[in-house]
mmCIF file of C-alpha atoms and ligand atoms in Angstrom:
data_model
loop_
_atom_site.group_PDB
_atom_site.id
_atom_site.type_symbol
_atom_site.label_atom_id
_atom_site.label_comp_id
_atom_site.label_asym_id
_atom_site.label_seq_id
_atom_site.Cartn_x
_atom_site.Cartn_y
_atom_site.Cartn_z
ATOM 1 C CA VAL A 167 84.293 -29.655 28.019
ATOM 2 C CA ALA A 168 82.395 -30.499 24.831
ATOM 3 C CA GLN A 169 78.657 -28.692 24.425
ATOM 4 C CA LEU A 170 76.862 -32.074 22.851
ATOM 5 C CA PRO A 171 74.890 -30.943 20.125
ATOM 6 C CA LEU A 172 71.908 -33.572 21.233
ATOM 7 C CA SER A 173 68.328 -32.876 21.882
ATOM 8 C CA LEU A 174 66.661 -35.101 24.517
ATOM 9 C CA LYS A 175 63.546 -33.293 25.734
ATOM 10 C CA ASP A 176 60.641 -35.413 24.364
ATOM 11 C CA LYS A 177 60.561 -38.159 26.697
ATOM 12 C CA ALA A 178 61.468 -40.674 24.535
ATOM 13 C CA TRP A 179 64.393 -43.151 24.971
ATOM 14 C CA HIS A 180 67.277 -41.999 22.661
ATOM 15 C CA HIS A 181 70.605 -43.753 21.930
ATOM 16 C CA ILE A 182 73.418 -41.652 22.475
ATOM 17 C CA CYS A 183 77.074 -42.348 21.357
ATOM 18 C CA VAL A 184 80.202 -40.168 21.999
ATOM 19 C CA ALA A 185 83.471 -41.105 20.492
ATOM 20 C CA TRP A 186 86.849 -39.672 21.567
ATOM 21 C CA THR A 187 90.405 -40.251 20.786
ATOM 22 C CA THR A 188 93.561 -38.713 22.502
ATOM 23 C CA ARG A 189 94.958 -38.448 19.402
ATOM 24 C CA ASP A 190 94.045 -34.574 18.689
ATOM 25 C CA GLY A 191 91.355 -35.114 20.994
ATOM 26 C CA LYS A 192 88.891 -35.528 18.042
ATOM 27 C CA TRP A 193 85.251 -36.296 19.261
ATOM 28 C CA SER A 194 81.712 -36.719 17.294
ATOM 29 C CA ALA A 195 78.477 -37.177 19.161
ATOM 30 C CA TYR A 196 75.810 -39.442 17.713
ATOM 31 C CA GLN A 197 71.983 -39.463 18.567
ATOM 32 C CA ASP A 198 69.829 -42.052 17.490
ATOM 33 C CA GLY A 199 72.495 -43.396 15.076
ATOM 34 C CA GLU A 200 73.003 -40.331 13.343
ATOM 35 C CA GLN A 201 76.021 -37.729 13.654
ATOM 36 C CA ARG A 202 75.029 -34.674 15.208
ATOM 37 C CA GLY A 203 78.376 -32.912 16.038
ATOM 38 C CA ALA A 204 82.218 -33.239 16.159
ATOM 39 C CA GLY A 205 85.047 -31.419 17.337
ATOM 40 C CA GLU A 206 88.779 -31.622 18.152
ATOM 41 C CA ASN A 207 91.312 -30.149 21.005
ATOM 42 C CA LEU A 208 88.921 -32.043 23.762
ATOM 43 C CA ALA A 209 91.573 -33.098 26.324
ATOM 44 C CA SER A 210 94.257 -34.017 23.677
ATOM 45 C CA TRP A 211 97.047 -36.700 24.499
ATOM 46 C CA HIS A 212 95.156 -37.248 27.752
ATOM 47 C CA SER A 213 95.179 -40.924 28.944
ATOM 48 C CA ILE A 214 92.623 -42.440 31.055
ATOM 49 C CA LYS A 215 93.898 -44.315 33.952
ATOM 50 C CA PRO A 216 92.522 -47.732 34.802
ATOM 51 C CA GLN A 217 91.051 -48.460 38.596
ATOM 52 C CA GLY A 218 88.806 -45.519 38.477
ATOM 53 C CA VAL A 219 85.287 -45.050 39.530
ATOM 54 C CA LEU A 220 82.677 -43.970 36.875
ATOM 55 C CA ILE A 221 80.001 -41.318 38.289
ATOM 56 C CA LEU A 222 76.985 -41.227 35.696
ATOM 57 C CA GLY A 223 74.151 -38.526 36.142
ATOM 58 C CA GLN A 224 75.827 -36.339 38.601
ATOM 59 C CA GLU A 225 78.126 -33.638 38.481
ATOM 60 C CA GLN A 226 81.175 -33.880 41.330
ATOM 61 C CA ASP A 227 82.496 -30.656 42.572
ATOM 62 C CA THR A 228 85.214 -32.630 43.806
ATOM 63 C CA LEU A 229 86.710 -35.613 42.684
ATOM 64 C CA GLY A 230 84.318 -38.483 43.888
ATOM 65 C CA GLY A 231 82.117 -36.075 46.174
ATOM 66 C CA ARG A 232 80.696 -32.658 46.742
ATOM 67 C CA PHE A 233 77.484 -34.004 45.010
ATOM 68 C CA ASP A 234 74.936 -31.124 44.656
ATOM 69 C CA ALA A 235 71.231 -32.504 44.033
ATOM 70 C CA THR A 236 70.528 -29.793 41.960
ATOM 71 C CA GLN A 237 73.053 -30.437 39.451
ATOM 72 C CA ALA A 238 71.769 -34.430 38.929
ATOM 73 C CA PHE A 239 70.426 -35.983 35.879
ATOM 74 C CA VAL A 240 66.695 -36.307 35.852
ATOM 75 C CA GLY A 241 65.648 -39.068 33.643
ATOM 76 C CA GLU A 242 66.625 -42.907 33.348
ATOM 77 C CA LEU A 243 69.856 -44.257 32.038
ATOM 78 C CA ALA A 244 70.446 -47.764 30.512
ATOM 79 C CA GLN A 245 72.883 -50.010 28.705
ATOM 80 C CA PHE A 246 76.058 -47.357 29.379
ATOM 81 C CA GLY A 247 79.222 -49.134 27.740
ATOM 82 C CA VAL A 248 82.309 -48.194 27.034
ATOM 83 C CA TRP A 249 85.040 -49.676 24.353
ATOM 84 C CA ASP A 250 88.819 -49.025 23.594
ATOM 85 C CA HIS A 251 88.281 -47.948 19.935
ATOM 86 C CA MET A 252 86.061 -45.984 17.727
ATOM 87 C CA LEU A 253 83.178 -47.629 16.885
ATOM 88 C CA ALA A 254 81.668 -47.921 12.972
ATOM 89 C CA PRO A 255 78.868 -45.620 12.214
ATOM 90 C CA ALA A 256 76.818 -49.013 11.210
ATOM 91 C CA GLU A 257 77.669 -50.301 14.517
ATOM 92 C CA ILE A 258 76.590 -47.396 16.299
ATOM 93 C CA LEU A 259 73.372 -47.341 14.107
ATOM 94 C CA GLY A 260 72.826 -51.115 15.246
ATOM 95 C CA LEU A 261 73.258 -50.256 18.481
ATOM 96 C CA ALA A 262 70.464 -47.401 18.418
ATOM 97 C CA ASN A 263 68.139 -49.400 16.676
ATOM 98 C CA CYS A 264 67.912 -52.568 18.522
ATOM 99 C CA THR A 265 69.626 -54.664 16.105
ATOM 100 C CA SER A 266 72.972 -54.959 18.001
ATOM 101 C CA HIS A 267 73.526 -55.560 21.153
ATOM 102 C CA LEU A 268 77.316 -55.250 21.242
ATOM 103 C CA GLN A 269 78.654 -54.800 24.615
ATOM 104 C CA GLY A 270 81.514 -52.177 25.736
ATOM 105 C CA ASN A 271 84.682 -54.017 25.760
ATOM 106 C CA VAL A 272 86.156 -52.081 28.712
ATOM 107 C CA ILE A 273 82.883 -51.175 30.599
ATOM 108 C CA GLN A 274 79.721 -53.094 29.968
ATOM 109 C CA TRP A 275 76.349 -52.484 31.529
ATOM 110 C CA ASP A 276 75.911 -54.796 34.187
ATOM 111 C CA ASP A 277 73.051 -54.127 36.984
ATOM 112 C CA GLN A 278 74.904 -55.882 39.626
ATOM 113 C CA ALA A 279 77.625 -53.509 39.436
ATOM 114 C CA VAL A 280 75.371 -49.881 39.308
ATOM 115 C CA GLU A 281 75.131 -48.480 42.969
ATOM 116 C CA VAL A 282 72.129 -45.952 43.370
ATOM 117 C CA PHE A 283 72.160 -42.961 45.249
ATOM 118 C CA GLY A 284 70.102 -40.310 45.974
ATOM 119 C CA GLY A 285 66.156 -40.519 44.934
ATOM 120 C CA ALA A 286 67.462 -43.095 42.006
ATOM 121 C CA SER A 287 66.205 -46.523 41.664
ATOM 122 C CA LYS A 288 67.125 -49.633 39.270
ATOM 123 C CA ARG A 289 64.623 -51.333 37.060
ATOM 124 C CA SER A 290 64.503 -53.555 33.856
ATOM 125 C CA PHE A 291 65.059 -51.783 30.416
ATOM 126 C CA THR A 292 62.676 -52.848 28.068
ATOM 127 C CA ALA A 293 62.764 -50.232 25.485
ATOM 128 C CA CYS A 294 64.313 -52.574 22.715
ATOM 129 C CA GLU A 295 61.770 -55.286 23.535
ATOM 130 C CA GLU A 296 58.868 -53.020 23.006
ATOM 131 C CA GLY A 297 60.563 -51.731 19.775
ATOM 132 C CA LYS A 298 60.510 -55.451 18.210
ATOM 133 C CA LYS A 299 56.850 -55.847 19.094
ATOM 134 C CA ALA A 300 55.900 -52.875 16.828
HETATM 135 C C1 NAG B 258 69.849 -50.871 11.563
HETATM 136 O O1 NAG B 258 71.034 -51.148 11.485
HETATM 137 C C2 NAG B 258 71.756 -52.266 10.949
HETATM 138 C C3 NAG B 258 73.369 -51.693 11.599
HETATM 139 O O2 NAG B 258 73.868 -50.544 10.802
HETATM 140 C C4 NAG B 258 71.243 -51.371 9.304
HETATM 141 O O3 NAG B 258 72.112 -52.643 8.561
HETATM 142 C C5 NAG B 258 69.758 -51.428 9.644
HETATM 143 O O4 NAG B 258 69.397 -50.809 8.147
HETATM 144 C C6 NAG B 258 69.219 -50.900 10.609
HETATM 145 N N1 NAG B 258 67.644 -50.873 10.544
HETATM 146 C C7 NAG B 258 66.938 -49.756 10.548
HETATM 147 C C8 NAG B 258 65.464 -50.027 10.592
HETATM 148 O O5 NAG B 258 67.633 -48.605 10.524
#
C-alpha cells in the first residue's frame, strides 16, 4: 500500500496519474500534471496477470467481493486508463490539461465496458470541453 500525497477535497475535477514499475517497485504520483510524490519497494517484482476484473471506487474485503458501502469512493471518476509503460511527464501533463486524448494501451475508458453498482450512475464526462470554452 502507498499513501498517495494527493489533495482532492475541493469538489473540482483533478487529473491523477500513478506510475508503478515491478522493477524495485518504484512508483510516482502526479496530480494535475505535477509530480507530488514517489517511492520504491511497492510490490517489487510482482506481476499483474491477465484476465482480471478491475474494481474502481470500492474497497474489497475478499477477492471480488465483500463490498462494504462505507468503504466506497464518493465522487466522480472518468477516463481511467492503464498503460504497460511509464508515460513521460509531458504526456501526463498533456492528459491533465486536456491537450492530449491518449488512451491506455492495456485498458481504455469505455463507457460500454463499465458496469455500475450500488448508488452509482453513468453520465458523460465534459470537463475537458468546459475547459476549452474558457
Ligand atoms: C499542456 O500540455 C502540453 C504537453 O505537455 C504542453 O506542451 C503545454 O504547454 C501544456 N499547456 C498548458 C496550458 O499547461
